[in-house]
Amino acid sequence: MIRIIDKNRCCGCTACVNVCVHGCISMNEDSEGFLYPKVDEDHCVDCHLCDRVCPYENIRIESLEIDPECISAKAKDDEIRFKSSSGGLFSLLAQVVINQQGIVYGAAFDKNFHVIHRGVDSIQRLDLLRGSKYVQSETDFTFSEVKKWLKEGRKVMYVGTPCQIEGLYNYLGNKKTDNLILVDFVCHGVPSPKVWNLYLEDIRKRYNSKIECIFFRDKSHGWKTYSLTFQSESMPLQSRILTFDHYMQTFLRDISLRPSCYNCVCKKINRVSDVTLADFWGIRRINKAMNDDKGVSLVLLHSEKGKRLFQKIESDIEWYNESLASVKRINHNMVQSVKEPPKRETFFRNIDRYSFEELYDKTVRRGVMYELKNRIKGYLKLILHLLEI
């Protein structure tokens, strides 16, 4: 049975919960706000199905066969790109699946701005899934839902972190069917939902207002200088670029990530997914023709099924084949885990003692010169964006 002794070896994908036919496994939140499986040992029959689907118990050796096709791409429709985190490829691929009476799963906000996985089957509802959410999502029983849809002959596209996709792939029996499209992305790591809730509480108190809308990747100041934006009926639009926002800085300084993110077994080039999507950071060094600061997607096509899906959107995008070796040199998160910062333990040990801003000041904020340089860097990004318009 699944026993979480080392939290570095659990990504919280919920494959074990979904596969347990006796319903003996539940996901429980720990003191850091991450979910871990807990087994009801009185009812467990030691069938070991949970062990067989766990990405950390079944580490997949990277295939050294054919490398994926590597592409830079962006939607020709600027409105789609503006609403998207990078080049708008998720939206276009998802539209193809929905137009085939399929269902698309991805991360969405619930009414309290918790991040959960959910499925949508209409173009109008794609907005719920569009855009990055820098919080670990709860997949709950969506793996079981996918299995049900596939049995009914319905096409499904499931978008998640590499570990979520490996968990789903294992849960489905390591089988690939024409009706299932697996899409992952280049993942920096997943922040704690508890940290996110603490940050939201600070925002609500500061403005004495109920939040109506959140967007992590507002491109009003450009794709490279994206902003975290809040909106409500009772307060003006609040927008802070990534360099100035303390939640984003906590994430980008690797403090608020899940323990397994520092030793991710799913960071590799050859993946079980059909398509890998990412921001094409460094595009100006590789292909200046694509560099307009409105967003460019990196696309890796791992399977023939992924290639066929991509072909269906070629008329709606501008795209180029790129060198995989060049991409690997620039986009380190594709293959390398971030290092655990020394202050992480102190940060989470004090999470119940302080407000988010107090916690940031005491454990995340660095020296005066570092913070000054960081702010100057932010202003320079804003200036560069204005010069590029």
Coordinates of C-alpha atoms in Angstrom, one line a residue:
M1 CA 0.0 0.0 0.0
I2 CA 1.0 3.6 -0.4
R3 CA 2.8 5.0 2.7
I4 CA 4.2 8.5 2.4
I5 CA 7.4 8.3 4.5
D6 CA 9.4 10.7 2.3
K7 CA 7.4 13.7 1.0
N8 CA 9.9 14.2 -1.7
R9 CA 8.4 11.0 -3.3
C10 CA 4.8 12.1 -3.7
C11 CA 3.6 14.6 -6.3
G12 CA -0.1 14.5 -5.2
C13 CA -1.4 13.4 -8.6
T14 CA -4.2 11.3 -7.0
A15 CA -3.7 8.3 -9.3
C16 CA -3.7 6.1 -6.2
V17 CA -7.0 7.5 -4.9
N18 CA -8.7 7.0 -8.3
V19 CA -7.5 3.4 -8.7
C20 CA -8.5 2.2 -5.3
V21 CA -11.6 0.1 -5.9
H22 CA -12.3 -0.2 -2.2
G23 CA -12.2 3.6 -1.6
C24 CA -9.6 3.2 1.2
I25 CA -7.4 6.2 0.1
S26 CA -8.2 9.8 0.7
M27 CA -6.2 13.0 0.1
N28 CA -5.3 14.9 3.4
E29 CA -3.7 18.3 3.7
D30 CA -0.5 18.6 5.6
S31 CA 0.8 21.6 7.5
E32 CA 2.3 23.2 4.4
G33 CA -1.1 23.0 2.5
F34 CA -0.2 20.1 0.2
L35 CA -2.4 17.0 -0.3
Y36 CA -1.0 13.5 0.4
P37 CA -2.7 10.1 0.2
K38 CA -3.7 8.4 3.5
V39 CA -4.7 4.8 3.5
D40 CA -7.5 3.4 5.7
E41 CA -5.5 0.3 6.7
D42 CA -8.5 -1.4 8.3
H43 CA -10.1 -1.8 4.9
C44 CA -7.1 -2.1 2.6
V45 CA -6.7 -5.5 1.0
D46 CA -3.1 -5.0 -0.1
C47 CA -3.9 -5.3 -3.8
H48 CA -1.0 -2.9 -4.5
L49 CA -2.9 -1.2 -7.3
C50 CA -1.9 2.1 -5.7
D51 CA 1.8 1.3 -5.9
R52 CA 1.5 0.3 -9.6
V53 CA 0.1 3.7 -10.7
C54 CA 2.4 6.0 -8.6
P55 CA 4.9 8.0 -10.8
Y56 CA 7.5 7.8 -8.0
E57 CA 7.1 4.1 -7.5
N58 CA 7.3 3.5 -11.2
I59 CA 10.0 5.9 -12.4
R60 CA 9.9 5.8 -16.2
I61 CA 13.4 5.7 -17.8
E62 CA 13.5 8.3 -20.6
S63 CA 13.4 6.8 -24.0
L64 CA 16.5 7.5 -26.1
E65 CA 14.7 6.9 -29.3
I66 CA 13.4 9.6 -31.7
D67 CA 13.4 13.1 -30.1
P68 CA 10.2 15.1 -30.3
E69 CA 9.6 17.6 -33.0
C70 CA 10.4 21.1 -31.6
I71 CA 8.4 24.1 -32.8
S72 CA 7.9 27.8 -32.0
A73 CA 4.3 28.9 -32.6
K74 CA 1.8 31.6 -32.1
A75 CA -1.9 32.1 -32.9
K76 CA -2.6 34.5 -35.8
D77 CA -5.6 35.8 -33.9
D78 CA -4.1 38.4 -31.5
E79 CA -7.2 38.3 -29.2
I80 CA -6.6 34.6 -28.5
R81 CA -2.9 35.3 -27.8
F82 CA -3.7 38.2 -25.5
K83 CA -6.0 36.0 -23.4
S84 CA -3.4 33.2 -23.3
S85 CA -0.3 32.9 -21.2
S86 CA 2.0 32.4 -24.2
G87 CA 1.1 31.8 -27.9
G88 CA -2.5 30.6 -27.6
L89 CA -1.8 27.0 -28.7
F90 CA -3.8 25.4 -25.9
S91 CA -6.9 27.3 -27.0
L92 CA -6.6 26.2 -30.6
L93 CA -5.8 22.6 -29.8
A94 CA -8.7 22.5 -27.3
Q95 CA -11.1 23.9 -29.9
V96 CA -10.3 21.1 -32.3
V97 CA -11.2 18.5 -29.6
I98 CA -14.4 20.2 -28.5
N99 CA -15.5 20.6 -32.2
Q100 CA -15.2 16.8 -32.4
Q101 CA -17.7 16.5 -29.4
G102 CA -14.8 16.0 -27.1
I103 CA -14.2 17.2 -23.5
V104 CA -11.1 19.1 -22.4
Y105 CA -9.7 19.0 -18.8
G106 CA -7.4 21.6 -17.3
A107 CA -6.9 23.8 -14.2
A108 CA -9.6 26.3 -13.3
F109 CA -10.6 28.5 -10.4
D110 CA -13.6 27.6 -8.3
K111 CA -15.8 30.3 -6.8
N112 CA -13.3 30.8 -4.0
F113 CA -10.3 30.9 -6.3
H114 CA -9.1 27.5 -5.3
V115 CA -7.4 25.8 -8.3
I116 CA -9.1 22.6 -9.3
H117 CA -9.1 20.4 -12.4
R118 CA -12.3 20.3 -14.4
G119 CA -13.7 19.3 -17.8
V120 CA -15.4 21.6 -20.3
D121 CA -17.1 20.6 -23.6
S122 CA -18.0 24.0 -25.1
I123 CA -15.8 26.7 -26.7
Q124 CA -17.5 29.3 -24.5
R125 CA -16.3 27.6 -21.3
L126 CA -12.7 27.3 -22.5
D127 CA -12.0 30.7 -20.7
L128 CA -12.2 28.8 -17.4
L129 CA -9.1 26.8 -18.3
R130 CA -7.2 29.4 -20.3
G131 CA -4.1 30.9 -18.6
S132 CA -1.6 29.7 -16.2
K133 CA -2.5 29.1 -12.5
Y134 CA 0.6 29.2 -10.2
V135 CA -0.9 27.0 -7.6
Q136 CA -1.1 23.2 -7.4
S137 CA -4.4 22.0 -8.7
E138 CA -6.7 19.4 -7.1
T139 CA -7.3 16.7 -9.7
D140 CA -9.8 14.9 -7.3
F141 CA -11.6 12.1 -9.3
T142 CA -11.0 13.5 -12.8
F143 CA -8.9 10.5 -13.7
S144 CA -11.9 8.3 -13.1
E145 CA -14.1 10.7 -15.2
V146 CA -11.6 10.4 -18.1
K147 CA -11.8 6.6 -18.0
K148 CA -15.6 6.8 -18.1
W149 CA -15.6 9.2 -21.1
L150 CA -13.2 7.0 -23.0
K151 CA -15.3 3.9 -22.3
E152 CA -18.2 5.8 -23.8
G153 CA -16.2 6.5 -26.9
R154 CA -15.7 10.2 -26.3
K155 CA -12.6 12.1 -27.2
V156 CA -10.7 13.6 -24.2
M157 CA -7.8 16.1 -24.0
Y158 CA -6.3 16.2 -20.5
V159 CA -3.8 19.1 -19.7
G160 CA -1.7 18.9 -16.5
T161 CA 1.7 19.0 -15.0
P162 CA 4.1 16.3 -16.1
C163 CA 3.6 14.3 -12.9
Q164 CA -0.2 14.6 -13.2
I165 CA 0.0 13.3 -16.8
E166 CA 2.2 10.4 -15.8
G167 CA -0.2 9.6 -13.0
L168 CA -3.1 9.6 -15.4
Y169 CA -1.2 7.5 -17.9
N170 CA -0.3 4.9 -15.3
Y171 CA -3.9 4.9 -14.0
L172 CA -5.2 4.1 -17.5
G173 CA -2.9 1.1 -17.7
N174 CA -0.1 2.7 -19.8
K175 CA -2.4 2.5 -22.8
K176 CA -2.7 5.1 -25.5
T177 CA -5.9 5.3 -27.5
D178 CA -6.8 7.6 -30.4
N179 CA -9.5 9.3 -28.3
L180 CA -7.1 10.4 -25.5
I181 CA -4.8 13.4 -26.0
L182 CA -2.3 14.0 -23.1
V183 CA -0.8 17.5 -22.9
D184 CA 1.7 18.5 -20.3
F185 CA 3.9 21.6 -20.0
V186 CA 7.3 22.7 -18.9
C187 CA 6.8 23.0 -15.2
H188 CA 8.8 25.2 -12.8
G189 CA 7.2 23.6 -9.8
V190 CA 3.8 23.8 -8.0
P191 CA 3.2 26.3 -5.1
S192 CA 1.2 25.5 -2.0
P193 CA -2.5 26.2 -2.1
K194 CA -2.2 27.3 1.6
V195 CA 0.3 30.0 0.6
W196 CA -2.1 31.1 -2.2
N197 CA -5.0 31.3 0.3
L198 CA -2.8 33.3 2.7
Y199 CA -2.0 35.8 -0.1
L200 CA -5.6 36.1 -1.1
E201 CA -6.6 36.8 2.4
D202 CA -4.1 39.7 2.6
I203 CA -5.6 41.1 -0.7
R204 CA -9.1 41.0 0.6
K205 CA -8.2 42.7 3.9
R206 CA -6.1 45.3 2.2
Y207 CA -8.9 46.4 -0.2
N208 CA -11.8 45.4 1.9
S209 CA -13.3 43.9 -1.2
K210 CA -14.4 40.6 -2.7
I211 CA -12.2 39.5 -5.6
E212 CA -14.2 38.9 -8.8
C213 CA -11.5 38.0 -11.2
I214 CA -7.8 36.9 -11.2
F215 CA -5.4 36.5 -14.0
F216 CA -1.8 35.4 -13.4
R217 CA -0.5 36.3 -16.8
D218 CA -1.9 39.7 -17.8
K219 CA 0.0 40.9 -20.9
S220 CA -0.9 44.6 -20.6
H221 CA 2.8 45.3 -20.0
G222 CA 4.0 42.6 -22.4
W223 CA 4.5 38.9 -22.4
K224 CA 8.0 39.0 -20.9
T225 CA 6.8 41.4 -18.2
Y226 CA 3.5 39.7 -17.3
S227 CA 1.4 40.9 -14.4
L228 CA -0.8 39.3 -11.7
T229 CA -4.1 41.1 -12.0
F230 CA -7.1 41.3 -9.6
Q231 CA -10.5 42.8 -10.3
S232 CA -13.7 43.4 -8.4
E233 CA -16.7 45.6 -8.5
S234 CA -15.6 47.7 -5.5
M235 CA -11.9 48.3 -6.3
P236 CA -10.1 49.5 -9.4
L237 CA -8.0 47.1 -11.4
Q238 CA -4.9 46.0 -9.4
S239 CA -2.0 44.9 -11.5
R240 CA 1.6 44.1 -10.5
I241 CA 4.3 42.8 -12.8
L242 CA 6.0 39.6 -11.7
T243 CA 9.0 41.5 -10.4
F244 CA 7.0 43.5 -8.0
D245 CA 4.4 41.0 -6.8
H246 CA 5.4 39.2 -3.6
Y247 CA 3.4 36.0 -4.3
M248 CA 5.1 35.6 -7.7
Q249 CA 8.5 36.4 -6.2
T250 CA 8.0 33.7 -3.5
F251 CA 7.2 31.2 -6.4
L252 CA 10.0 32.3 -8.6
R253 CA 12.5 32.1 -5.7
D254 CA 11.4 28.5 -5.3
I255 CA 10.3 28.9 -1.6
S256 CA 6.6 27.8 -1.8
L257 CA 7.0 24.7 -4.0
R258 CA 5.9 21.1 -3.2
P259 CA 8.8 19.0 -1.8
S260 CA 8.8 16.6 -4.8
C261 CA 9.4 19.5 -7.1
Y262 CA 13.0 19.7 -6.0
N263 CA 13.5 16.1 -7.1
C264 CA 11.0 15.8 -10.0
V265 CA 11.2 12.4 -11.8
C266 CA 9.1 13.7 -14.7
K267 CA 11.5 16.3 -16.1
K268 CA 12.7 14.9 -19.3
I269 CA 12.6 15.5 -23.1
N270 CA 10.8 12.3 -24.1
R271 CA 7.5 12.1 -22.3
V272 CA 4.3 10.0 -22.1
S273 CA 2.3 13.0 -23.3
D274 CA 1.4 13.6 -26.9
V275 CA 2.2 17.3 -26.7
T276 CA 4.3 19.5 -24.4
L277 CA 3.5 23.2 -24.3
A278 CA 5.5 26.0 -22.7
D279 CA 6.4 29.7 -23.0
F280 CA 9.2 29.9 -25.5
W281 CA 11.5 32.0 -23.3
G282 CA 14.7 33.0 -25.2
I283 CA 12.9 33.1 -28.5
R284 CA 14.7 36.4 -29.4
R285 CA 18.0 34.5 -29.3
I286 CA 16.7 31.7 -31.5
N287 CA 14.2 33.2 -33.9
K288 CA 13.9 37.0 -33.9
A289 CA 11.0 36.9 -36.4
M290 CA 8.7 35.5 -33.7
N291 CA 9.8 38.0 -31.0
D292 CA 7.0 40.6 -30.7
D293 CA 6.4 40.4 -26.9
K294 CA 2.8 39.2 -27.3
G295 CA 3.6 35.6 -26.5
V296 CA 5.2 32.6 -28.3
S297 CA 4.6 28.9 -27.5
L298 CA 7.2 26.2 -27.4
V299 CA 5.6 23.0 -28.7
L300 CA 7.1 19.5 -28.5
L301 CA 5.3 16.8 -30.5
H302 CA 6.0 13.4 -29.0
S303 CA 3.6 11.1 -30.9
E304 CA 1.9 10.7 -34.2
K305 CA -1.4 11.5 -32.6
G306 CA 0.1 14.8 -31.3
K307 CA 1.4 15.6 -34.7
R308 CA -2.0 15.0 -36.3
L309 CA -3.7 17.3 -33.8
F310 CA -1.1 20.0 -34.5
Q311 CA -1.7 19.7 -38.3
K312 CA -5.3 20.6 -37.7
I313 CA -4.4 24.1 -36.4
E314 CA -1.5 24.9 -38.8
S315 CA -3.6 27.3 -40.8
D316 CA -4.4 29.3 -37.6
I317 CA -0.8 29.8 -36.5
E318 CA 2.5 31.1 -37.5
W319 CA 5.2 28.5 -36.7
Y320 CA 8.7 27.4 -37.3
N321 CA 10.7 24.2 -36.7
E322 CA 13.4 24.9 -34.1
S323 CA 16.5 23.2 -32.8
L324 CA 15.8 21.0 -29.8
A325 CA 19.4 21.4 -28.6
S326 CA 19.1 25.2 -28.6
V327 CA 15.8 25.0 -26.7
K328 CA 17.3 22.8 -24.0
R329 CA 20.2 25.2 -23.4
I330 CA 17.7 28.1 -22.7
N331 CA 14.7 26.4 -21.1
H332 CA 16.4 24.6 -18.2
N333 CA 13.1 23.8 -16.4
M334 CA 12.4 21.3 -19.2
V335 CA 14.9 18.8 -17.8
Q336 CA 16.2 20.2 -14.4
S337 CA 14.5 20.5 -11.0
V338 CA 15.0 23.7 -9.1
K339 CA 17.1 23.6 -5.9
E340 CA 15.4 23.8 -2.5
P341 CA 16.2 27.2 -0.9
P342 CA 17.7 27.2 2.6
K343 CA 14.8 29.4 3.8
R344 CA 12.0 27.1 2.7
E345 CA 11.9 25.3 6.0
T346 CA 11.6 28.5 8.0
F347 CA 9.0 29.8 5.6
F348 CA 6.6 26.9 6.1
R349 CA 7.4 26.6 9.8
N350 CA 6.0 30.1 10.3
I351 CA 3.1 29.9 7.8
D352 CA 0.4 29.8 10.6
R353 CA 2.0 32.6 12.6
Y354 CA 1.9 35.5 10.2
S355 CA 0.0 37.2 7.4
F356 CA 1.4 36.6 3.9
E357 CA 3.2 40.0 3.7
E358 CA 4.7 39.5 7.2
L359 CA 5.9 36.0 6.2
Y360 CA 7.4 37.4 3.0
D361 CA 9.3 40.1 4.9
K362 CA 10.6 37.7 7.5
T363 CA 11.6 34.7 5.3
V364 CA 11.6 35.6 1.6
R365 CA 12.8 39.2 1.3
R366 CA 16.5 39.4 0.6
G367 CA 19.1 42.1 1.2
V368 CA 18.5 45.8 0.3
M369 CA 20.8 45.7 -2.7
Y370 CA 19.2 42.5 -4.1
E371 CA 15.7 43.9 -3.8
L372 CA 16.7 47.2 -5.3
K373 CA 18.3 45.5 -8.3
N374 CA 15.1 43.4 -8.7
R375 CA 12.9 46.5 -8.8
I376 CA 15.3 48.2 -11.3
K377 CA 15.1 45.1 -13.4
G378 CA 11.3 45.4 -13.3
Y379 CA 11.4 49.0 -14.4
L380 CA 13.8 48.2 -17.2
K381 CA 11.5 45.4 -18.5
L382 CA 8.6 47.9 -18.6
I383 CA 10.8 50.4 -20.5
L384 CA 11.9 47.7 -23.0
H385 CA 8.2 46.8 -23.5
L386 CA 7.3 50.4 -24.3
L387 CA 10.2 50.6 -26.8
E388 CA 9.0 47.4 -28.5
I389 CA 5.4 48.6 -29.0

